[in-house]
């Protein structure tokens, strides 16, 4: 079974591919927590698909659910390079993801440790175990390079 850093490195690879496509470089990998098998991997595809919900987290959750024919993924762990936004945090909760690992913190758009802090709300029905700051420097550097290039 892979280690957390190797799965986060895979997510960083997906983020780099997103960067090359002109997308905000966020990558995600969804892993079966029991077998260590990667169920889905993707980077942001908002611009490519013309879909504001095509965040990396949403894409891997949709893909894994479709492949398995289920609506919830209780034994799965999500590795994402950026603290999820409110939409993605809600999807993580609704999908019953077991553990959430993220890289860079997002003071502007995050909803785990910043902003809405979705998992702390009384209306949140499921809270995964959360681990932030994994490969944080690499994730942050990639995002900063993307936005510097855009300026």
mmCIF file of C-alpha atoms in Angstrom, residues 39-134:
data_model
loop_
_atom_site.group_PDB
_atom_site.id
_atom_site.type_symbol
_atom_site.label_atom_id
_atom_site.label_comp_id
_atom_site.label_asym_id
_atom_site.label_seq_id
_atom_site.Cartn_x
_atom_site.Cartn_y
_atom_site.Cartn_z
ATOM 1 C CA UNK A 39 -9.870 4.614 -7.571
ATOM 2 C CA UNK A 40 -9.637 7.917 -9.466
ATOM 3 C CA UNK A 41 -7.220 10.755 -10.174
ATOM 4 C CA UNK A 42 -7.776 14.117 -11.833
ATOM 5 C CA UNK A 43 -6.894 17.760 -11.901
ATOM 6 C CA UNK A 44 -9.188 20.741 -12.277
ATOM 7 C CA UNK A 45 -11.070 20.868 -15.604
ATOM 8 C CA UNK A 46 -13.272 23.933 -15.045
ATOM 9 C CA UNK A 47 -12.130 25.799 -18.164
ATOM 10 C CA UNK A 48 -11.832 22.724 -20.361
ATOM 11 C CA UNK A 49 -15.358 21.518 -19.585
ATOM 12 C CA UNK A 50 -16.923 24.954 -19.102
ATOM 13 C CA UNK A 51 -18.201 23.653 -15.782
ATOM 14 C CA UNK A 52 -17.712 25.583 -12.525
ATOM 15 C CA UNK A 53 -18.158 22.340 -10.574
ATOM 16 C CA UNK A 54 -15.325 20.519 -12.388
ATOM 17 C CA UNK A 55 -12.944 20.833 -9.451
ATOM 18 C CA UNK A 56 -10.470 17.971 -9.035
ATOM 19 C CA UNK A 57 -12.242 16.702 -5.903
ATOM 20 C CA UNK A 58 -15.647 16.639 -7.577
ATOM 21 C CA UNK A 59 -14.252 14.823 -10.614
ATOM 22 C CA UNK A 60 -12.601 12.029 -8.625
ATOM 23 C CA UNK A 61 -15.631 11.538 -6.382
ATOM 24 C CA UNK A 62 -17.945 11.363 -9.428
ATOM 25 C CA UNK A 63 -15.579 8.998 -11.252
ATOM 26 C CA UNK A 64 -15.151 6.596 -8.329
ATOM 27 C CA UNK A 65 -18.884 6.551 -7.561
ATOM 28 C CA UNK A 66 -19.724 5.897 -11.217
ATOM 29 C CA UNK A 67 -17.164 3.072 -11.490
ATOM 30 C CA UNK A 68 -18.422 1.421 -8.297
ATOM 31 C CA UNK A 69 -22.111 2.114 -8.942
ATOM 32 C CA UNK A 70 -22.542 3.682 -5.512
ATOM 33 C CA UNK A 71 -23.352 7.114 -4.085
ATOM 34 C CA UNK A 72 -21.057 6.956 -1.063
ATOM 35 C CA UNK A 73 -17.412 6.044 -0.530
ATOM 36 C CA UNK A 74 -17.048 5.398 3.222
ATOM 37 C CA UNK A 75 -13.792 3.463 3.018
ATOM 38 C CA UNK A 76 -11.997 5.925 0.765
ATOM 39 C CA UNK A 77 -9.356 8.562 1.371
ATOM 40 C CA UNK A 78 -9.057 11.762 -0.651
ATOM 41 C CA UNK A 79 -5.706 13.443 -1.316
ATOM 42 C CA UNK A 80 -5.998 16.959 -2.746
ATOM 43 C CA UNK A 81 -3.328 19.589 -3.241
ATOM 44 C CA UNK A 82 -5.399 22.512 -1.928
ATOM 45 C CA UNK A 83 -7.757 22.883 1.012
ATOM 46 C CA UNK A 84 -11.191 22.149 -0.483
ATOM 47 C CA UNK A 85 -13.740 24.910 -1.081
ATOM 48 C CA UNK A 86 -17.256 24.810 0.403
ATOM 49 C CA UNK A 87 -18.683 22.902 -2.594
ATOM 50 C CA UNK A 88 -15.986 20.235 -2.483
ATOM 51 C CA UNK A 89 -16.049 19.983 1.304
ATOM 52 C CA UNK A 90 -19.793 19.365 1.157
ATOM 53 C CA UNK A 91 -19.249 16.686 -1.504
ATOM 54 C CA UNK A 92 -16.619 15.006 0.697
ATOM 55 C CA UNK A 93 -19.155 14.931 3.525
ATOM 56 C CA UNK A 94 -22.032 13.671 1.351
ATOM 57 C CA UNK A 95 -19.792 10.964 -0.150
ATOM 58 C CA UNK A 96 -18.834 9.860 3.379
ATOM 59 C CA UNK A 97 -15.110 10.001 2.571
ATOM 60 C CA UNK A 98 -13.139 8.394 5.411
ATOM 61 C CA UNK A 99 -10.068 10.663 5.430
ATOM 62 C CA UNK A 100 -9.185 13.942 3.766
ATOM 63 C CA UNK A 101 -5.534 14.847 3.216
ATOM 64 C CA UNK A 102 -4.763 18.225 1.697
ATOM 65 C CA UNK A 103 -1.658 20.188 0.795
ATOM 66 C CA UNK A 104 -1.810 23.980 0.803
ATOM 67 C CA UNK A 105 -4.155 25.888 3.076
ATOM 68 C CA UNK A 106 -6.531 28.279 1.282
ATOM 69 C CA UNK A 107 -7.345 31.344 3.415
ATOM 70 C CA UNK A 108 -9.479 32.858 0.617
ATOM 71 C CA UNK A 109 -11.516 29.915 -0.627
ATOM 72 C CA UNK A 110 -10.977 27.005 1.749
ATOM 73 C CA UNK A 111 -13.794 25.619 3.858
ATOM 74 C CA UNK A 112 -12.022 23.137 6.119
ATOM 75 C CA UNK A 113 -9.654 25.158 8.316
ATOM 76 C CA UNK A 114 -10.641 28.514 6.793
ATOM 77 C CA UNK A 115 -13.829 30.248 5.713
ATOM 78 C CA UNK A 116 -17.044 28.352 6.332
ATOM 79 C CA UNK A 117 -15.311 25.495 8.184
ATOM 80 C CA UNK A 118 -17.994 23.191 6.803
ATOM 81 C CA UNK A 119 -17.141 20.162 8.949
ATOM 82 C CA UNK A 120 -17.708 22.252 12.112
ATOM 83 C CA UNK A 121 -21.287 23.173 11.153
ATOM 84 C CA UNK A 122 -24.177 21.513 12.958
ATOM 85 C CA UNK A 123 -25.739 20.747 9.561
ATOM 86 C CA UNK A 124 -22.747 18.610 8.520
ATOM 87 C CA UNK A 125 -23.793 14.954 8.690
ATOM 88 C CA UNK A 126 -20.364 13.366 8.215
ATOM 89 C CA UNK A 127 -16.905 14.602 9.093
ATOM 90 C CA UNK A 128 -13.849 12.747 7.790
ATOM 91 C CA UNK A 129 -10.544 12.628 9.582
ATOM 92 C CA UNK A 130 -8.639 15.641 8.231
ATOM 93 C CA UNK A 131 -4.897 16.093 7.760
ATOM 94 C CA UNK A 132 -3.689 19.395 6.282
ATOM 95 C CA UNK A 133 -0.318 20.679 5.168
ATOM 96 C CA UNK A 134 0.920 17.527 3.419
#
